[in-house]
JSON list of C-alpha atoms in Angstrom, two decimals:
[
{"chain": "A", "resi": 1, "resn": "GLY", "atom": "CA", "xyz": [-42.64, 21.74, 289.39]},
{"chain": "A", "resi": 2, "resn": "ILE", "atom": "CA", "xyz": [-42.05, 23.39, 286.09]},
{"chain": "A", "resi": 3, "resn": "GLN", "atom": "CA", "xyz": [-45.07, 24.21, 283.91]},
{"chain": "A", "resi": 4, "resn": "VAL", "atom": "CA", "xyz": [-44.85, 24.07, 280.13]},
{"chain": "A", "resi": 5, "resn": "GLU", "atom": "CA", "xyz": [-47.56, 25.77, 278.09]},
{"chain": "A", "resi": 6, "resn": "GLN", "atom": "CA", "xyz": [-47.96, 25.63, 274.34]},
{"chain": "A", "resi": 7, "resn": "SER", "atom": "CA", "xyz": [-50.01, 27.79, 272.04]},
{"chain": "A", "resi": 8, "resn": "PRO", "atom": "CA", "xyz": [-52.08, 27.63, 269.99]},
{"chain": "A", "resi": 9, "resn": "PRO", "atom": "CA", "xyz": [-53.61, 24.25, 270.90]},
{"chain": "A", "resi": 10, "resn": "ASP", "atom": "CA", "xyz": [-54.90, 23.76, 267.35]},
{"chain": "A", "resi": 11, "resn": "LEU", "atom": "CA", "xyz": [-53.83, 25.25, 264.04]},
{"chain": "A", "resi": 12, "resn": "ILE", "atom": "CA", "xyz": [-55.18, 24.81, 260.54]},
{"chain": "A", "resi": 13, "resn": "LEU", "atom": "CA", "xyz": [-53.10, 26.00, 257.62]},
{"chain": "A", "resi": 14, "resn": "GLN", "atom": "CA", "xyz": [-53.32, 26.09, 253.88]},
{"chain": "A", "resi": 15, "resn": "GLU", "atom": "CA", "xyz": [-50.35, 24.48, 252.18]},
{"chain": "A", "resi": 16, "resn": "GLY", "atom": "CA", "xyz": [-47.62, 27.05, 251.64]},
{"chain": "A", "resi": 17, "resn": "ALA", "atom": "CA", "xyz": [-48.50, 29.17, 254.67]},
{"chain": "A", "resi": 18, "resn": "ASN", "atom": "CA", "xyz": [-46.09, 30.04, 257.47]},
{"chain": "A", "resi": 19, "resn": "SER", "atom": "CA", "xyz": [-46.73, 29.59, 261.18]},
{"chain": "A", "resi": 20, "resn": "THR", "atom": "CA", "xyz": [-45.24, 30.19, 264.60]},
{"chain": "A", "resi": 21, "resn": "LEU", "atom": "CA", "xyz": [-45.75, 27.88, 267.56]},
{"chain": "A", "resi": 22, "resn": "ARG", "atom": "CA", "xyz": [-44.97, 29.11, 271.05]},
{"chain": "A", "resi": 23, "resn": "CYS", "atom": "CA", "xyz": [-43.77, 27.35, 274.20]},
{"chain": "A", "resi": 24, "resn": "ASN", "atom": "CA", "xyz": [-43.65, 29.11, 277.58]},
{"chain": "A", "resi": 25, "resn": "PHE", "atom": "CA", "xyz": [-42.00, 27.57, 280.60]},
{"chain": "A", "resi": 26, "resn": "SER", "atom": "CA", "xyz": [-42.32, 28.65, 284.19]},
{"chain": "A", "resi": 27, "resn": "ASP", "atom": "CA", "xyz": [-38.78, 28.18, 285.48]},
{"chain": "A", "resi": 28, "resn": "SER", "atom": "CA", "xyz": [-35.17, 27.99, 284.40]},
{"chain": "A", "resi": 29, "resn": "VAL", "atom": "CA", "xyz": [-34.51, 24.91, 282.32]},
{"chain": "A", "resi": 30, "resn": "ASN", "atom": "CA", "xyz": [-31.45, 22.85, 281.45]},
{"chain": "A", "resi": 31, "resn": "ASN", "atom": "CA", "xyz": [-32.71, 21.78, 278.08]},
{"chain": "A", "resi": 32, "resn": "LEU", "atom": "CA", "xyz": [-35.54, 22.40, 275.67]},
{"chain": "A", "resi": 33, "resn": "GLN", "atom": "CA", "xyz": [-36.54, 20.12, 272.84]},
{"chain": "A", "resi": 34, "resn": "TRP", "atom": "CA", "xyz": [-39.11, 20.35, 270.05]},
{"chain": "A", "resi": 35, "resn": "PHE", "atom": "CA", "xyz": [-40.71, 17.21, 268.64]},
{"chain": "A", "resi": 36, "resn": "HIS", "atom": "CA", "xyz": [-43.11, 16.31, 265.87]},
{"chain": "A", "resi": 37, "resn": "GLN", "atom": "CA", "xyz": [-45.35, 13.32, 266.61]},
{"chain": "A", "resi": 38, "resn": "ASN", "atom": "CA", "xyz": [-46.43, 11.69, 263.38]},
{"chain": "A", "resi": 39, "resn": "PRO", "atom": "CA", "xyz": [-49.78, 9.90, 262.89]},
{"chain": "A", "resi": 40, "resn": "TRP", "atom": "CA", "xyz": [-48.18, 6.59, 263.94]},
{"chain": "A", "resi": 41, "resn": "GLY", "atom": "CA", "xyz": [-47.08, 8.03, 267.26]},
{"chain": "A", "resi": 42, "resn": "GLN", "atom": "CA", "xyz": [-43.35, 8.32, 266.59]},
{"chain": "A", "resi": 43, "resn": "LEU", "atom": "CA", "xyz": [-41.74, 11.37, 268.15]},
{"chain": "A", "resi": 44, "resn": "ILE", "atom": "CA", "xyz": [-39.26, 12.91, 265.78]},
{"chain": "A", "resi": 45, "resn": "ASN", "atom": "CA", "xyz": [-36.58, 15.18, 267.23]},
{"chain": "A", "resi": 46, "resn": "LEU", "atom": "CA", "xyz": [-36.75, 18.59, 265.60]},
{"chain": "A", "resi": 47, "resn": "PHE", "atom": "CA", "xyz": [-34.50, 20.71, 267.76]},
{"chain": "A", "resi": 48, "resn": "TYR", "atom": "CA", "xyz": [-32.45, 20.51, 270.91]},
{"chain": "A", "resi": 49, "resn": "ILE", "atom": "CA", "xyz": [-32.32, 24.19, 271.77]},
{"chain": "A", "resi": 50, "resn": "PRO", "atom": "CA", "xyz": [-31.72, 25.31, 275.37]},
{"chain": "A", "resi": 51, "resn": "SER", "atom": "CA", "xyz": [-30.91, 28.78, 274.03]},
{"chain": "A", "resi": 52, "resn": "GLY", "atom": "CA", "xyz": [-30.28, 30.63, 270.79]},
{"chain": "A", "resi": 53, "resn": "THR", "atom": "CA", "xyz": [-31.54, 30.01, 267.28]},
{"chain": "A", "resi": 54, "resn": "LYS", "atom": "CA", "xyz": [-31.25, 26.99, 265.01]},
{"chain": "A", "resi": 55, "resn": "GLN", "atom": "CA", "xyz": [-32.49, 26.27, 261.52]},
{"chain": "A", "resi": 56, "resn": "ASN", "atom": "CA", "xyz": [-33.12, 23.01, 259.71]},
{"chain": "A", "resi": 57, "resn": "GLY", "atom": "CA", "xyz": [-34.61, 23.41, 256.25]},
{"chain": "A", "resi": 58, "resn": "ARG", "atom": "CA", "xyz": [-38.07, 24.96, 256.47]},
{"chain": "A", "resi": 59, "resn": "LEU", "atom": "CA", "xyz": [-38.04, 24.79, 260.26]},
{"chain": "A", "resi": 60, "resn": "SER", "atom": "CA", "xyz": [-36.30, 27.04, 262.69]},
{"chain": "A", "resi": 61, "resn": "ALA", "atom": "CA", "xyz": [-36.45, 27.52, 266.44]},
{"chain": "A", "resi": 62, "resn": "THR", "atom": "CA", "xyz": [-35.49, 30.21, 268.90]},
{"chain": "A", "resi": 63, "resn": "THR", "atom": "CA", "xyz": [-35.24, 29.91, 272.66]},
{"chain": "A", "resi": 64, "resn": "VAL", "atom": "CA", "xyz": [-34.93, 32.99, 274.87]},
{"chain": "A", "resi": 65, "resn": "ALA", "atom": "CA", "xyz": [-34.03, 31.34, 278.15]},
{"chain": "A", "resi": 66, "resn": "THR", "atom": "CA", "xyz": [-33.99, 34.58, 280.16]},
{"chain": "A", "resi": 67, "resn": "GLU", "atom": "CA", "xyz": [-37.60, 35.28, 279.15]},
{"chain": "A", "resi": 68, "resn": "ARG", "atom": "CA", "xyz": [-38.64, 31.62, 279.43]},
{"chain": "A", "resi": 69, "resn": "TYR", "atom": "CA", "xyz": [-40.05, 30.96, 276.01]},
{"chain": "A", "resi": 70, "resn": "SER", "atom": "CA", "xyz": [-39.25, 29.16, 272.78]},
{"chain": "A", "resi": 71, "resn": "LEU", "atom": "CA", "xyz": [-40.68, 29.55, 269.29]},
{"chain": "A", "resi": 72, "resn": "LEU", "atom": "CA", "xyz": [-40.89, 27.08, 266.44]},
{"chain": "A", "resi": 73, "resn": "TYR", "atom": "CA", "xyz": [-41.26, 28.52, 262.95]},
{"chain": "A", "resi": 74, "resn": "ILE", "atom": "CA", "xyz": [-42.62, 26.49, 260.07]},
{"chain": "A", "resi": 75, "resn": "SER", "atom": "CA", "xyz": [-42.29, 28.10, 256.66]},
{"chain": "A", "resi": 76, "resn": "SER", "atom": "CA", "xyz": [-43.95, 27.04, 253.40]},
{"chain": "A", "resi": 77, "resn": "SER", "atom": "CA", "xyz": [-45.95, 24.37, 255.20]},
{"chain": "A", "resi": 78, "resn": "GLN", "atom": "CA", "xyz": [-46.65, 21.04, 253.53]},
{"chain": "A", "resi": 79, "resn": "THR", "atom": "CA", "xyz": [-49.32, 18.43, 254.20]},
{"chain": "A", "resi": 80, "resn": "THR", "atom": "CA", "xyz": [-46.64, 16.17, 255.62]},
{"chain": "A", "resi": 81, "resn": "ASP", "atom": "CA", "xyz": [-46.10, 18.74, 258.39]},
{"chain": "A", "resi": 82, "resn": "SER", "atom": "CA", "xyz": [-49.45, 17.74, 259.88]},
{"chain": "A", "resi": 83, "resn": "GLY", "atom": "CA", "xyz": [-49.38, 16.15, 263.29]},
{"chain": "A", "resi": 84, "resn": "VAL", "atom": "CA", "xyz": [-48.76, 17.22, 266.86]},
{"chain": "A", "resi": 85, "resn": "TYR", "atom": "CA", "xyz": [-45.84, 19.41, 267.84]},
{"chain": "A", "resi": 86, "resn": "PHE", "atom": "CA", "xyz": [-44.58, 19.11, 271.40]},
{"chain": "A", "resi": 87, "resn": "CYS", "atom": "CA", "xyz": [-42.08, 21.17, 273.26]},
{"chain": "A", "resi": 88, "resn": "ALA", "atom": "CA", "xyz": [-40.48, 19.68, 276.35]},
{"chain": "A", "resi": 89, "resn": "ALA", "atom": "CA", "xyz": [-38.37, 21.40, 278.96]},
{"chain": "A", "resi": 90, "resn": "ALA", "atom": "CA", "xyz": [-35.87, 19.62, 281.16]},
{"chain": "A", "resi": 91, "resn": "MET", "atom": "CA", "xyz": [-35.58, 20.24, 284.85]},
{"chain": "A", "resi": 92, "resn": "PHE", "atom": "CA", "xyz": [-33.15, 18.63, 287.25]},
{"chain": "A", "resi": 93, "resn": "SER", "atom": "CA", "xyz": [-35.07, 16.62, 289.83]},
{"chain": "A", "resi": 94, "resn": "GLY", "atom": "CA", "xyz": [-34.29, 13.57, 291.90]},
{"chain": "A", "resi": 95, "resn": "GLY", "atom": "CA", "xyz": [-30.83, 13.30, 290.41]},
{"chain": "A", "resi": 96, "resn": "TYR", "atom": "CA", "xyz": [-31.99, 13.34, 286.78]},
{"chain": "A", "resi": 97, "resn": "ASN", "atom": "CA", "xyz": [-32.79, 15.79, 284.03]},
{"chain": "A", "resi": 98, "resn": "LYS", "atom": "CA", "xyz": [-36.47, 15.10, 283.39]},
{"chain": "A", "resi": 99, "resn": "LEU", "atom": "CA", "xyz": [-38.39, 16.28, 280.34]},
{"chain": "A", "resi": 100, "resn": "ILE", "atom": "CA", "xyz": [-41.74, 17.93, 281.07]},
{"chain": "A", "resi": 101, "resn": "PHE", "atom": "CA", "xyz": [-43.96, 18.03, 278.01]},
{"chain": "A", "resi": 102, "resn": "GLY", "atom": "CA", "xyz": [-46.40, 20.71, 277.01]},
{"chain": "A", "resi": 103, "resn": "ALA", "atom": "CA", "xyz": [-49.90, 19.76, 275.88]},
{"chain": "A", "resi": 104, "resn": "GLY", "atom": "CA", "xyz": [-48.92, 20.09, 272.24]},
{"chain": "A", "resi": 105, "resn": "THR", "atom": "CA", "xyz": [-50.09, 22.01, 269.17]},
{"chain": "A", "resi": 106, "resn": "ARG", "atom": "CA", "xyz": [-52.18, 19.97, 266.77]},
{"chain": "A", "resi": 107, "resn": "LEU", "atom": "CA", "xyz": [-51.41, 21.13, 263.22]},
{"chain": "A", "resi": 108, "resn": "ALA", "atom": "CA", "xyz": [-53.43, 20.29, 260.14]},
{"chain": "A", "resi": 109, "resn": "VAL", "atom": "CA", "xyz": [-52.12, 21.42, 256.75]},
{"chain": "A", "resi": 110, "resn": "HIS", "atom": "CA", "xyz": [-54.63, 21.24, 253.93]},
{"chain": "A", "resi": 111, "resn": "PRO", "atom": "CA", "xyz": [-53.74, 21.15, 250.22]},
{"chain": "B", "resi": 1, "resn": "GLY", "atom": "CA", "xyz": [-27.42, 8.07, 264.58]},
{"chain": "B", "resi": 2, "resn": "ALA", "atom": "CA", "xyz": [-29.37, 8.08, 267.88]},
{"chain": "B", "resi": 3, "resn": "VAL", "atom": "CA", "xyz": [-31.89, 5.39, 266.99]},
{"chain": "B", "resi": 4, "resn": "VAL", "atom": "CA", "xyz": [-34.12, 3.85, 269.63]},
{"chain": "B", "resi": 5, "resn": "SER", "atom": "CA", "xyz": [-36.25, 0.80, 268.95]},
{"chain": "B", "resi": 6, "resn": "GLN", "atom": "CA", "xyz": [-39.16, -0.72, 270.84]},
{"chain": "B", "resi": 7, "resn": "HIS", "atom": "CA", "xyz": [-40.68, -4.16, 270.68]},
{"chain": "B", "resi": 8, "resn": "PRO", "atom": "CA", "xyz": [-43.44, -5.04, 270.24]},
{"chain": "B", "resi": 9, "resn": "SER", "atom": "CA", "xyz": [-45.05, -2.15, 268.39]},
{"chain": "B", "resi": 10, "resn": "TRP", "atom": "CA", "xyz": [-48.47, -3.29, 269.52]},
{"chain": "B", "resi": 11, "resn": "VAL", "atom": "CA", "xyz": [-49.82, -5.98, 271.84]},
{"chain": "B", "resi": 12, "resn": "ILE", "atom": "CA", "xyz": [-53.25, -7.21, 272.86]},
{"chain": "B", "resi": 13, "resn": "CYS", "atom": "CA", "xyz": [-53.55, -9.24, 276.03]},
{"chain": "B", "resi": 14, "resn": "LYS", "atom": "CA", "xyz": [-56.16, -10.58, 278.39]},
{"chain": "B", "resi": 15, "resn": "SER", "atom": "CA", "xyz": [-56.83, -8.98, 281.76]},
{"chain": "B", "resi": 16, "resn": "GLY", "atom": "CA", "xyz": [-54.62, -10.42, 284.47]},
{"chain": "B", "resi": 17, "resn": "THR", "atom": "CA", "xyz": [-51.68, -11.32, 282.25]},
{"chain": "B", "resi": 18, "resn": "SER", "atom": "CA", "xyz": [-48.27, -9.61, 282.19]},
{"chain": "B", "resi": 19, "resn": "VAL", "atom": "CA", "xyz": [-46.72, -7.89, 279.20]},
{"chain": "B", "resi": 20, "resn": "LYS", "atom": "CA", "xyz": [-43.05, -7.06, 278.62]},
{"chain": "B", "resi": 21, "resn": "ILE", "atom": "CA", "xyz": [-41.95, -4.18, 276.40]},
{"chain": "B", "resi": 22, "resn": "GLU", "atom": "CA", "xyz": [-38.32, -3.83, 275.28]},
{"chain": "B", "resi": 23, "resn": "CYS", "atom": "CA", "xyz": [-36.50, -0.59, 274.55]},
{"chain": "B", "resi": 24, "resn": "ARG", "atom": "CA", "xyz": [-33.11, -0.63, 272.84]},
{"chain": "B", "resi": 25, "resn": "SER", "atom": "CA", "xyz": [-30.66, 2.07, 271.87]},
{"chain": "B", "resi": 26, "resn": "LEU", "atom": "CA", "xyz": [-29.26, 0.77, 268.59]},
{"chain": "B", "resi": 27, "resn": "ASP", "atom": "CA", "xyz": [-26.25, 2.97, 267.88]},
{"chain": "B", "resi": 28, "resn": "PHE", "atom": "CA", "xyz": [-25.25, 4.52, 271.18]},
{"chain": "B", "resi": 29, "resn": "GLN", "atom": "CA", "xyz": [-24.86, 3.59, 274.81]},
{"chain": "B", "resi": 30, "resn": "ALA", "atom": "CA", "xyz": [-27.69, 5.05, 276.82]},
{"chain": "B", "resi": 31, "resn": "THR", "atom": "CA", "xyz": [-26.68, 6.37, 280.21]},
{"chain": "B", "resi": 32, "resn": "THR", "atom": "CA", "xyz": [-30.30, 6.84, 281.13]},
{"chain": "B", "resi": 33, "resn": "MET", "atom": "CA", "xyz": [-33.57, 5.53, 279.76]},
{"chain": "B", "resi": 34, "resn": "PHE", "atom": "CA", "xyz": [-37.05, 6.88, 280.39]},
{"chain": "B", "resi": 35, "resn": "TRP", "atom": "CA", "xyz": [-40.53, 5.41, 280.13]},
{"chain": "B", "resi": 36, "resn": "TYR", "atom": "CA", "xyz": [-43.56, 7.53, 279.23]},
{"chain": "B", "resi": 37, "resn": "ARG", "atom": "CA", "xyz": [-47.24, 6.90, 278.90]},
{"chain": "B", "resi": 38, "resn": "GLN", "atom": "CA", "xyz": [-49.58, 8.70, 276.50]},
{"chain": "B", "resi": 39, "resn": "PHE", "atom": "CA", "xyz": [-53.36, 8.49, 276.48]},
{"chain": "B", "resi": 40, "resn": "PRO", "atom": "CA", "xyz": [-55.29, 9.40, 273.30]},
{"chain": "B", "resi": 41, "resn": "LYS", "atom": "CA", "xyz": [-55.08, 13.07, 272.38]},
{"chain": "B", "resi": 42, "resn": "GLN", "atom": "CA", "xyz": [-53.01, 13.82, 275.48]},
{"chain": "B", "resi": 43, "resn": "SER", "atom": "CA", "xyz": [-49.41, 14.65, 276.14]},
{"chain": "B", "resi": 44, "resn": "LEU", "atom": "CA", "xyz": [-46.63, 12.36, 277.32]},
{"chain": "B", "resi": 45, "resn": "MET", "atom": "CA", "xyz": [-46.35, 11.70, 281.05]},
{"chain": "B", "resi": 46, "resn": "LEU", "atom": "CA", "xyz": [-43.06, 10.46, 282.52]},
{"chain": "B", "resi": 47, "resn": "MET", "atom": "CA", "xyz": [-43.50, 7.20, 284.41]},
{"chain": "B", "resi": 48, "resn": "ALA", "atom": "CA", "xyz": [-39.97, 6.34, 285.49]},
{"chain": "B", "resi": 49, "resn": "THR", "atom": "CA", "xyz": [-36.27, 6.93, 284.91]},
{"chain": "B", "resi": 50, "resn": "SER", "atom": "CA", "xyz": [-33.66, 4.22, 284.96]},
{"chain": "B", "resi": 51, "resn": "ASN", "atom": "CA", "xyz": [-29.91, 3.89, 284.80]},
{"chain": "B", "resi": 52, "resn": "GLU", "atom": "CA", "xyz": [-28.11, 0.69, 283.89]},
{"chain": "B", "resi": 53, "resn": "GLY", "atom": "CA", "xyz": [-27.59, -1.56, 286.87]},
{"chain": "B", "resi": 54, "resn": "SER", "atom": "CA", "xyz": [-29.61, 0.47, 289.34]},
{"chain": "B", "resi": 55, "resn": "LYS", "atom": "CA", "xyz": [-33.20, 0.62, 290.48]},
{"chain": "B", "resi": 56, "resn": "ALA", "atom": "CA", "xyz": [-35.61, 2.76, 288.55]},
{"chain": "B", "resi": 57, "resn": "THR", "atom": "CA", "xyz": [-36.92, 6.03, 289.97]},
{"chain": "B", "resi": 58, "resn": "TYR", "atom": "CA", "xyz": [-40.69, 6.22, 289.64]},
{"chain": "B", "resi": 59, "resn": "GLU", "atom": "CA", "xyz": [-42.77, 9.37, 289.34]},
{"chain": "B", "resi": 60, "resn": "GLN", "atom": "CA", "xyz": [-45.36, 10.13, 291.96]},
{"chain": "B", "resi": 61, "resn": "GLY", "atom": "CA", "xyz": [-48.51, 8.07, 291.45]},
{"chain": "B", "resi": 62, "resn": "VAL", "atom": "CA", "xyz": [-46.86, 5.34, 289.38]},
{"chain": "B", "resi": 63, "resn": "GLU", "atom": "CA", "xyz": [-47.04, 1.92, 291.02]},
{"chain": "B", "resi": 64, "resn": "LYS", "atom": "CA", "xyz": [-43.57, 0.39, 290.96]},
{"chain": "B", "resi": 65, "resn": "ASP", "atom": "CA", "xyz": [-44.93, -3.11, 291.67]},
{"chain": "B", "resi": 66, "resn": "LYS", "atom": "CA", "xyz": [-47.23, -2.87, 288.67]},
{"chain": "B", "resi": 67, "resn": "PHE", "atom": "CA", "xyz": [-44.75, -1.35, 286.22]},
{"chain": "B", "resi": 68, "resn": "LEU", "atom": "CA", "xyz": [-41.49, -3.25, 286.65]},
{"chain": "B", "resi": 69, "resn": "ILE", "atom": "CA", "xyz": [-38.47, -1.73, 284.98]},
{"chain": "B", "resi": 70, "resn": "ASN", "atom": "CA", "xyz": [-35.22, -3.58, 284.40]},
{"chain": "B", "resi": 71, "resn": "HIS", "atom": "CA", "xyz": [-32.26, -1.76, 282.88]},
{"chain": "B", "resi": 72, "resn": "ALA", "atom": "CA", "xyz": [-30.01, -4.72, 282.16]},
{"chain": "B", "resi": 73, "resn": "SER", "atom": "CA", "xyz": [-27.39, -3.06, 280.00]},
{"chain": "B", "resi": 74, "resn": "LEU", "atom": "CA", "xyz": [-26.41, 0.28, 278.45]},
{"chain": "B", "resi": 75, "resn": "THR", "atom": "CA", "xyz": [-28.54, -0.55, 275.42]},
{"chain": "B", "resi": 76, "resn": "LEU", "atom": "CA", "xyz": [-31.59, -2.33, 276.85]},
{"chain": "B", "resi": 77, "resn": "SER", "atom": "CA", "xyz": [-34.39, -1.45, 279.23]},
{"chain": "B", "resi": 78, "resn": "THR", "atom": "CA", "xyz": [-37.60, -3.40, 279.72]},
{"chain": "B", "resi": 79, "resn": "LEU", "atom": "CA", "xyz": [-40.97, -2.40, 281.11]},
{"chain": "B", "resi": 80, "resn": "THR", "atom": "CA", "xyz": [-43.22, -5.18, 282.39]},
{"chain": "B", "resi": 81, "resn": "VAL", "atom": "CA", "xyz": [-46.86, -4.37, 283.03]},
{"chain": "B", "resi": 82, "resn": "THR", "atom": "CA", "xyz": [-47.90, -6.94, 285.62]},
{"chain": "B", "resi": 83, "resn": "SER", "atom": "CA", "xyz": [-51.45, -8.21, 286.04]},
{"chain": "B", "resi": 84, "resn": "ALA", "atom": "CA", "xyz": [-52.66, -5.87, 283.33]},
{"chain": "B", "resi": 85, "resn": "HIS", "atom": "CA", "xyz": [-56.16, -4.42, 283.45]},
{"chain": "B", "resi": 86, "resn": "PRO", "atom": "CA", "xyz": [-58.14, -2.51, 280.81]},
{"chain": "B", "resi": 87, "resn": "GLU", "atom": "CA", "xyz": [-57.23, 0.80, 282.42]},
{"chain": "B", "resi": 88, "resn": "ASP", "atom": "CA", "xyz": [-53.57, 0.02, 281.66]},
{"chain": "B", "resi": 89, "resn": "SER", "atom": "CA", "xyz": [-54.37, 0.21, 277.95]},
{"chain": "B", "resi": 90, "resn": "SER", "atom": "CA", "xyz": [-52.26, 3.05, 276.59]},
{"chain": "B", "resi": 91, "resn": "PHE", "atom": "CA", "xyz": [-49.38, 4.04, 274.32]},
{"chain": "B", "resi": 92, "resn": "TYR", "atom": "CA", "xyz": [-46.05, 3.41, 276.06]},
{"chain": "B", "resi": 93, "resn": "ILE", "atom": "CA", "xyz": [-42.98, 5.22, 274.76]},
{"chain": "B", "resi": 94, "resn": "CYS", "atom": "CA", "xyz": [-39.39, 4.91, 275.85]},
{"chain": "B", "resi": 95, "resn": "SER", "atom": "CA", "xyz": [-36.55, 7.34, 275.36]},
{"chain": "B", "resi": 96, "resn": "ALA", "atom": "CA", "xyz": [-32.83, 7.21, 275.87]},
{"chain": "B", "resi": 97, "resn": "LYS", "atom": "CA", "xyz": [-30.01, 9.68, 276.24]},
{"chain": "B", "resi": 98, "resn": "GLY", "atom": "CA", "xyz": [-26.28, 9.29, 276.10]},
{"chain": "B", "resi": 99, "resn": "GLY", "atom": "CA", "xyz": [-23.51, 9.21, 273.54]},
{"chain": "B", "resi": 100, "resn": "SER", "atom": "CA", "xyz": [-22.28, 12.37, 271.86]},
{"chain": "B", "resi": 101, "resn": "SER", "atom": "CA", "xyz": [-25.58, 14.25, 272.35]},
{"chain": "B", "resi": 102, "resn": "TYR", "atom": "CA", "xyz": [-25.40, 13.76, 276.06]},
{"chain": "B", "resi": 103, "resn": "ASN", "atom": "CA", "xyz": [-28.40, 15.77, 277.21]},
{"chain": "B", "resi": 104, "resn": "GLU", "atom": "CA", "xyz": [-30.78, 15.17, 274.31]},
{"chain": "B", "resi": 105, "resn": "GLN", "atom": "CA", "xyz": [-33.43, 12.45, 274.56]},
{"chain": "B", "resi": 106, "resn": "PHE", "atom": "CA", "xyz": [-34.29, 10.23, 271.60]},
{"chain": "B", "resi": 107, "resn": "PHE", "atom": "CA", "xyz": [-37.56, 8.37, 271.48]},
{"chain": "B", "resi": 108, "resn": "GLY", "atom": "CA", "xyz": [-38.63, 4.92, 270.42]},
{"chain": "B", "resi": 109, "resn": "PRO", "atom": "CA", "xyz": [-41.63, 4.40, 268.11]},
{"chain": "B", "resi": 110, "resn": "GLY", "atom": "CA", "xyz": [-43.91, 3.40, 271.01]},
{"chain": "B", "resi": 111, "resn": "THR", "atom": "CA", "xyz": [-45.90, 0.32, 271.96]},
{"chain": "B", "resi": 112, "resn": "ARG", "atom": "CA", "xyz": [-49.68, 0.33, 271.86]},
{"chain": "B", "resi": 113, "resn": "LEU", "atom": "CA", "xyz": [-51.06, -1.90, 274.63]},
{"chain": "B", "resi": 114, "resn": "THR", "atom": "CA", "xyz": [-54.68, -3.03, 274.62]},
{"chain": "B", "resi": 115, "resn": "VAL", "atom": "CA", "xyz": [-55.92, -5.05, 277.59]},
{"chain": "B", "resi": 116, "resn": "LEU", "atom": "CA", "xyz": [-59.19, -6.91, 277.02]}
]
């Protein structure tokens, strides 16, 4: 099945810094989503981005489907950005589009 | 829009008892719902996929007789952990897709299960 790899696994930032998180996937995908899991476990949808570039405030994402990777950019980081960032790629299997999650990037933003 | 709720948010039960977790899509009709499991400091693992009115499709290694899924309507799916044991303790998260954002999955807040 499809493999989803995220890097870096851990990231420590000073408030105000910028960062780039990477997601590589091993096969063609129907869908790619980025999530932020907050300390209470809730997954918050950041981007649905099977291809192209999207921006939402201080966050933006780019997926290059032909080269099988996606990037999440966080600018001017804030302490509230701390948490785990997951990317998940969808593959069609068994009649359904299933999301396969990467291992996540654990981000800590210090004041 | 695209809000998914779960109930309960946490539950503690004795070994051998059964626990039911509800997942509801509040503002859209979910064509498909998914159940995931997450152990501490690990990623989410898909357990099963369900469509309203049909049997769930379980991932390899997931016991369908232990994790019963009922998708009764386009807004409600339930996961019942039968004869729970301490190793079933985990964070269970549901997701749903449907409505105007057809291919995008939206996640519930999760249910933390502790089996004593």
